[in-house]
mmCIF file of C-alpha atoms in Angstrom:
data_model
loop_
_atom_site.group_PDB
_atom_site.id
_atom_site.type_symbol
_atom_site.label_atom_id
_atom_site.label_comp_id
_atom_site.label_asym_id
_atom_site.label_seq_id
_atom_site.Cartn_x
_atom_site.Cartn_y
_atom_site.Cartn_z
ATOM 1 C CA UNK A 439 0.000 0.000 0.000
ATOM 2 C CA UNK A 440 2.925 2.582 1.077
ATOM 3 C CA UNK A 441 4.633 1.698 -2.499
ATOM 4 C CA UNK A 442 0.762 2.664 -4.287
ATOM 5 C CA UNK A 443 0.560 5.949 -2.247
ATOM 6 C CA UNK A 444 4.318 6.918 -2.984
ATOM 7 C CA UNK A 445 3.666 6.239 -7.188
ATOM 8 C CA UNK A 446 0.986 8.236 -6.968
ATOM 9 C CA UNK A 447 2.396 10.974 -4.869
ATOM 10 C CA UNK A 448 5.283 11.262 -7.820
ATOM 11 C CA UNK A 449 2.855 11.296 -10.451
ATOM 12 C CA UNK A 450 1.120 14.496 -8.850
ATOM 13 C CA UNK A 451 4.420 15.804 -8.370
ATOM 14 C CA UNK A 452 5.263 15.172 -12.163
ATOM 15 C CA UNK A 453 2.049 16.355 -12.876
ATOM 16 C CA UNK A 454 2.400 19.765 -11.053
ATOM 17 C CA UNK A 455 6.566 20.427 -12.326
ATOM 18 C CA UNK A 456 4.591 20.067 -16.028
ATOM 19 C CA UNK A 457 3.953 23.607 -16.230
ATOM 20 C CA UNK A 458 7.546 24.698 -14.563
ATOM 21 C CA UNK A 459 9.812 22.912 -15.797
ATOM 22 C CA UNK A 460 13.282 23.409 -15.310
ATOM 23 C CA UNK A 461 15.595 21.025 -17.098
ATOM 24 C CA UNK A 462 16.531 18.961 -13.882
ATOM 25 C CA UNK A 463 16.424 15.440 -13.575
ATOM 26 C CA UNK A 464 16.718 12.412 -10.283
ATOM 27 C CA UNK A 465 16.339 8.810 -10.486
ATOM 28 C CA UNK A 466 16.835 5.523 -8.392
ATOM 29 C CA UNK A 467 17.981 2.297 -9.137
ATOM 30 C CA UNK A 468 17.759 -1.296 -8.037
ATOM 31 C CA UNK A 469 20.026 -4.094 -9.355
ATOM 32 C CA UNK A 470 20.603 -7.829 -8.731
ATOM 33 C CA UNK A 471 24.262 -8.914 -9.599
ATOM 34 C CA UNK A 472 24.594 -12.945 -10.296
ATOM 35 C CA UNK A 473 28.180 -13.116 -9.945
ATOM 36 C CA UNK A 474 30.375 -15.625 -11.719
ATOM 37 C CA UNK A 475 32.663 -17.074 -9.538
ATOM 38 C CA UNK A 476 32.165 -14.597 -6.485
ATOM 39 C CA UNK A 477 29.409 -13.017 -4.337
ATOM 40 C CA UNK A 478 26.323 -12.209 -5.394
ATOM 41 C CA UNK A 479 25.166 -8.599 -4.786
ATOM 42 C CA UNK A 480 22.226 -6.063 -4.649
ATOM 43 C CA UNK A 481 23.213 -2.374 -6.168
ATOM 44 C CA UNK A 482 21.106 0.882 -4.811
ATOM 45 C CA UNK A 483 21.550 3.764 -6.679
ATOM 46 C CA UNK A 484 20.606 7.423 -7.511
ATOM 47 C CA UNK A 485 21.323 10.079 -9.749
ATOM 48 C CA UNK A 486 20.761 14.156 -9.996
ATOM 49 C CA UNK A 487 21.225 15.963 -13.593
ATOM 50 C CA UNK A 488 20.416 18.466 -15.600
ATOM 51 C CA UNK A 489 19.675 18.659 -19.267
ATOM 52 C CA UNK A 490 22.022 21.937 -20.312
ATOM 53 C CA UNK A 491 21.406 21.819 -23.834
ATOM 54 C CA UNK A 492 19.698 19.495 -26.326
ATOM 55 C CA UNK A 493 22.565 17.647 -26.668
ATOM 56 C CA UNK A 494 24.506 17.322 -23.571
ATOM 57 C CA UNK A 495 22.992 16.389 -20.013
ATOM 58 C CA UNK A 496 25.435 16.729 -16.469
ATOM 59 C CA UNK A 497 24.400 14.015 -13.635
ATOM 60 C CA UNK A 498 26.231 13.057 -10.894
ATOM 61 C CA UNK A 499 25.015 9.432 -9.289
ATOM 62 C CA UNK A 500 25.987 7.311 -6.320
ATOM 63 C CA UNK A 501 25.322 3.529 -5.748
ATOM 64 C CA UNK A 502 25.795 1.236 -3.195
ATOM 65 C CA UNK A 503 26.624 -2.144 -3.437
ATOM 66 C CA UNK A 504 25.867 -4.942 -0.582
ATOM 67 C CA UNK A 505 27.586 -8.559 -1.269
ATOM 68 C CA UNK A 506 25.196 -11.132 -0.075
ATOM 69 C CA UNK A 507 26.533 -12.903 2.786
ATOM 70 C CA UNK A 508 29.546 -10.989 3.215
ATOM 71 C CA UNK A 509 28.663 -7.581 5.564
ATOM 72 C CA UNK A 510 30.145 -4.935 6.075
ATOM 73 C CA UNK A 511 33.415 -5.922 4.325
ATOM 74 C CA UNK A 512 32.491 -6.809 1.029
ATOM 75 C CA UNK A 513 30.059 -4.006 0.628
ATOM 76 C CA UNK A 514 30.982 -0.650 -1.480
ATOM 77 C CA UNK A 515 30.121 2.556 -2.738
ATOM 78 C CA UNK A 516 30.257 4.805 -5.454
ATOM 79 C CA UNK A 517 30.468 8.653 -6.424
ATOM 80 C CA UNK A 518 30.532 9.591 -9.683
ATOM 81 C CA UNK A 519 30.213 12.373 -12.324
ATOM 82 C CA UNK A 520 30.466 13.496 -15.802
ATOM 83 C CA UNK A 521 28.786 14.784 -18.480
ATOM 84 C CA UNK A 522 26.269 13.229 -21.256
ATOM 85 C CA UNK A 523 26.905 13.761 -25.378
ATOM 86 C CA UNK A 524 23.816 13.449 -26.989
ATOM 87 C CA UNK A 525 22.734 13.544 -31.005
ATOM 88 C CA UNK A 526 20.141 12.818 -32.506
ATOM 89 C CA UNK A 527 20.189 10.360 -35.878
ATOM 90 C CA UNK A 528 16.482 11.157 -36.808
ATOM 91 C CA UNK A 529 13.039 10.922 -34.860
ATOM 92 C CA UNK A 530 13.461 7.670 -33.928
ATOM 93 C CA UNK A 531 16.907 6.750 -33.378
ATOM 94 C CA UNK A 532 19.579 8.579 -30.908
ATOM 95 C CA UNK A 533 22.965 7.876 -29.946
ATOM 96 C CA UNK A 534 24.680 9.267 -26.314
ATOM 97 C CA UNK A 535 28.614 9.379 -25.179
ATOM 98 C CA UNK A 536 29.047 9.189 -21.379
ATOM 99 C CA UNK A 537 31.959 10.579 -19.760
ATOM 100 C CA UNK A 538 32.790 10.521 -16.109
ATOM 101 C CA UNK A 539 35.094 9.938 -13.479
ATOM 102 C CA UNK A 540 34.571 8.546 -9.942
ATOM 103 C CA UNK A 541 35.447 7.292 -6.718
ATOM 104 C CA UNK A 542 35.052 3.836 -5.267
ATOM 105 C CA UNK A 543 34.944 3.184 -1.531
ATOM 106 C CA UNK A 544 36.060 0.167 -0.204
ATOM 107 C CA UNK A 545 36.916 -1.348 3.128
ATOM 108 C CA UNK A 546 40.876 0.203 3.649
ATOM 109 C CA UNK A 547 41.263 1.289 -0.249
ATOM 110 C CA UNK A 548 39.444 4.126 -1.799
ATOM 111 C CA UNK A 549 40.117 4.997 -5.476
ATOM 112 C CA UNK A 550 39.450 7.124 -7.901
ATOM 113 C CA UNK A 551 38.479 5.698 -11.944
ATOM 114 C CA UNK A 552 37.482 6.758 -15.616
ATOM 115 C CA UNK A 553 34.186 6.079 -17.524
ATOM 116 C CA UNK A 554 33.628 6.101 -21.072
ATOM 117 C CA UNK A 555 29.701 4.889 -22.249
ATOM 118 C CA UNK A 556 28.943 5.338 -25.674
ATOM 119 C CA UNK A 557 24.963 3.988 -26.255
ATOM 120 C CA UNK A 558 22.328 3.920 -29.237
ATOM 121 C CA UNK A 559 18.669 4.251 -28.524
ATOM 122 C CA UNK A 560 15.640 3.365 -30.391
ATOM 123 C CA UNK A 561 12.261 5.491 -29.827
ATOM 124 C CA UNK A 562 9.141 2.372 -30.501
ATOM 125 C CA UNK A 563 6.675 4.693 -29.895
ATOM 126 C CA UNK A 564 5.703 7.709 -27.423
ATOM 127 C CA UNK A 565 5.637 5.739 -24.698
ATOM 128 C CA UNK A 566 8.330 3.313 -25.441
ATOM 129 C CA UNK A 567 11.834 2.931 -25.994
ATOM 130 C CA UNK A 568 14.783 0.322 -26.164
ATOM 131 C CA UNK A 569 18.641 1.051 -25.977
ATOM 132 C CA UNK A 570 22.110 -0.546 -25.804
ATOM 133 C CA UNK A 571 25.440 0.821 -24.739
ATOM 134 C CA UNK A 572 29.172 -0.372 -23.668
ATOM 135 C CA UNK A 573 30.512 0.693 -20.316
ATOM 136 C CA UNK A 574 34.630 0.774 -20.642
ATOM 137 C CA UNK A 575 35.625 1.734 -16.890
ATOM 138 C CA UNK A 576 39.071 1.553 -15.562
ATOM 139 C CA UNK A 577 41.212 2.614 -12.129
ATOM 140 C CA UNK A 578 43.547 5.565 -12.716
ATOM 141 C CA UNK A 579 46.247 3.310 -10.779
ATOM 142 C CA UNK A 580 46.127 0.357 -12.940
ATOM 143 C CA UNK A 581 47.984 -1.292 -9.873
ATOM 144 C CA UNK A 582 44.384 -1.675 -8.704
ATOM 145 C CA UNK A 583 43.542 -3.963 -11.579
ATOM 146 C CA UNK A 584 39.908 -2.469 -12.300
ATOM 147 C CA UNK A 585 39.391 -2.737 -15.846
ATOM 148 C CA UNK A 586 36.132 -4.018 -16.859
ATOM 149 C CA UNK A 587 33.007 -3.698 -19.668
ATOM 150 C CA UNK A 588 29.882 -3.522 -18.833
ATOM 151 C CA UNK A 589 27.368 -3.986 -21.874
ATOM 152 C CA UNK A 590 23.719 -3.519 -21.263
ATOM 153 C CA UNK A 591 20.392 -3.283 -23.095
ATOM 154 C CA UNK A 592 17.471 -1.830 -21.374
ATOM 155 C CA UNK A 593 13.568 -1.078 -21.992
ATOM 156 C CA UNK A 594 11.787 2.136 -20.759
ATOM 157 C CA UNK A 595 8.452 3.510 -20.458
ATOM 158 C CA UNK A 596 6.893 6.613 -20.158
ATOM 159 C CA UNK A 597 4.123 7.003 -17.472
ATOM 160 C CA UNK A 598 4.064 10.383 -18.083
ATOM 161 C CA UNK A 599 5.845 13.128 -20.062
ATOM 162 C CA UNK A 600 7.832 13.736 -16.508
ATOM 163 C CA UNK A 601 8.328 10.212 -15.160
ATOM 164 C CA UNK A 602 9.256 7.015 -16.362
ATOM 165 C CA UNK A 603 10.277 3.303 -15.498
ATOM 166 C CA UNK A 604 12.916 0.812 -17.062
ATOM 167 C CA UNK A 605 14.627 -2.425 -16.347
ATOM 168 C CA UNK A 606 17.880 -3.340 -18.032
ATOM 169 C CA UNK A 607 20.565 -6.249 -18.682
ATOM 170 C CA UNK A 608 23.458 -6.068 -17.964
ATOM 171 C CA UNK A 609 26.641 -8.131 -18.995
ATOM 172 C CA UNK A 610 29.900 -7.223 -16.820
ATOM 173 C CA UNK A 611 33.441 -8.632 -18.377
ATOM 174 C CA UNK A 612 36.846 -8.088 -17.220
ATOM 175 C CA UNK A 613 38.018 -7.481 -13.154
ATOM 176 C CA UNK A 614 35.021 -9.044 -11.917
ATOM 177 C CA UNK A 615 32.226 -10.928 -13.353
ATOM 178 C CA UNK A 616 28.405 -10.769 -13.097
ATOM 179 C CA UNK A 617 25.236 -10.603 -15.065
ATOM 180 C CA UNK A 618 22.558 -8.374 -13.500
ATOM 181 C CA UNK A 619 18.628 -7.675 -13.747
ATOM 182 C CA UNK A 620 17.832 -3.832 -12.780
ATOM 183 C CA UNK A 621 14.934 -1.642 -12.074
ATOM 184 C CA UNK A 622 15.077 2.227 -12.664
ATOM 185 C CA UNK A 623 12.428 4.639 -11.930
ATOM 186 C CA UNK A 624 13.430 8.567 -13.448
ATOM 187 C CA UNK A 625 11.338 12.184 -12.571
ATOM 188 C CA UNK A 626 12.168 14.900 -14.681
ATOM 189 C CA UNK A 627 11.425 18.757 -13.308
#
């Protein structure tokens, strides 16, 4: 019942920000990672933007990861920012370059780490869309052996013009291993 009362308490909010709108952007995030040879985890996220121009957003996000099992020690967290390329191909079809660095926190060893995303999307209809992308992230000291690619594909719909849902794949290769099933949830304002 809370979770009913909460939806619809966003989509008066989304409802009300329609006619003062101001370019900003949050959303949250819920992922499960199936690892491959380690600990299986639950990601929480969120994220705070703004869309500057047609083609290039600014967001800064934060996630926190909890290893199942494992506590306090295995569990981690994220800061990160950067800015968001976007062009348009035509009215259907969109492509997106994300760059951002970021900071990991760990148990006794922080550090810091480069992003590069480069994704295509595909507008089905109004409502809904599809997309793909490549996530290429790696540690500035390579002594802490963080390379990795994350590829992902993920479906979103529009409730409203203001707020929308999605859930995504995802497909991490390289320092660690998982697949992952995700839930996003997005207000613009």
């Amino acid at each position: 019942m809370k979770k009913i009362v909460v939806l619809l308490t966003l989509l008066t909010m989304s409802t009300l920000a329609l006619a003062d709108k101001k370019g900003y952007f949050y959303g949250v995030k819920f992922d499960h990672k199936n690892s491959i040879g380690g600990t299986d985890a639950n990601t929480y996220g969120m994220e705070f933007g703004k869309h500057v121009y047609d083609w290039l957003d600014v967001k800064v996000s934060t996630n926190y990861t909890s290893k199942e099992g494992v506590g306090s020690r295995g569990d981690s967290y994220r800061l990160e920012a950067g800015p968001k390329f976007k062009y348009k191909l035509n009215k259907d079809w969109s492509t997106s370059l994300f760059l951002a660095t970021g900071q990991k926190f760990v148990k006794d060893d922080d550090y810091g780490y480069w992003v590069v995303t480069p994704g295509v999307k595909y507008k089905i209809n109004q409502d809904w869309s599809v997309g793909t992308s490549v996530r290429f992230r790696n540690s500035y000291d390579t002594s802490y052996n963080q390379s990795d690619r994350t590829y992902a594909v993920k479906l979103g719909y529009k409730i409203t013009p203001d707020v929308s849902v999605s859930t995504r794949y995802r497909m991490k290769r390289g320092d660690s291993e998982y697949n992952a099933i995700g839930v996003g949830f997005k207000f613009e304002f």
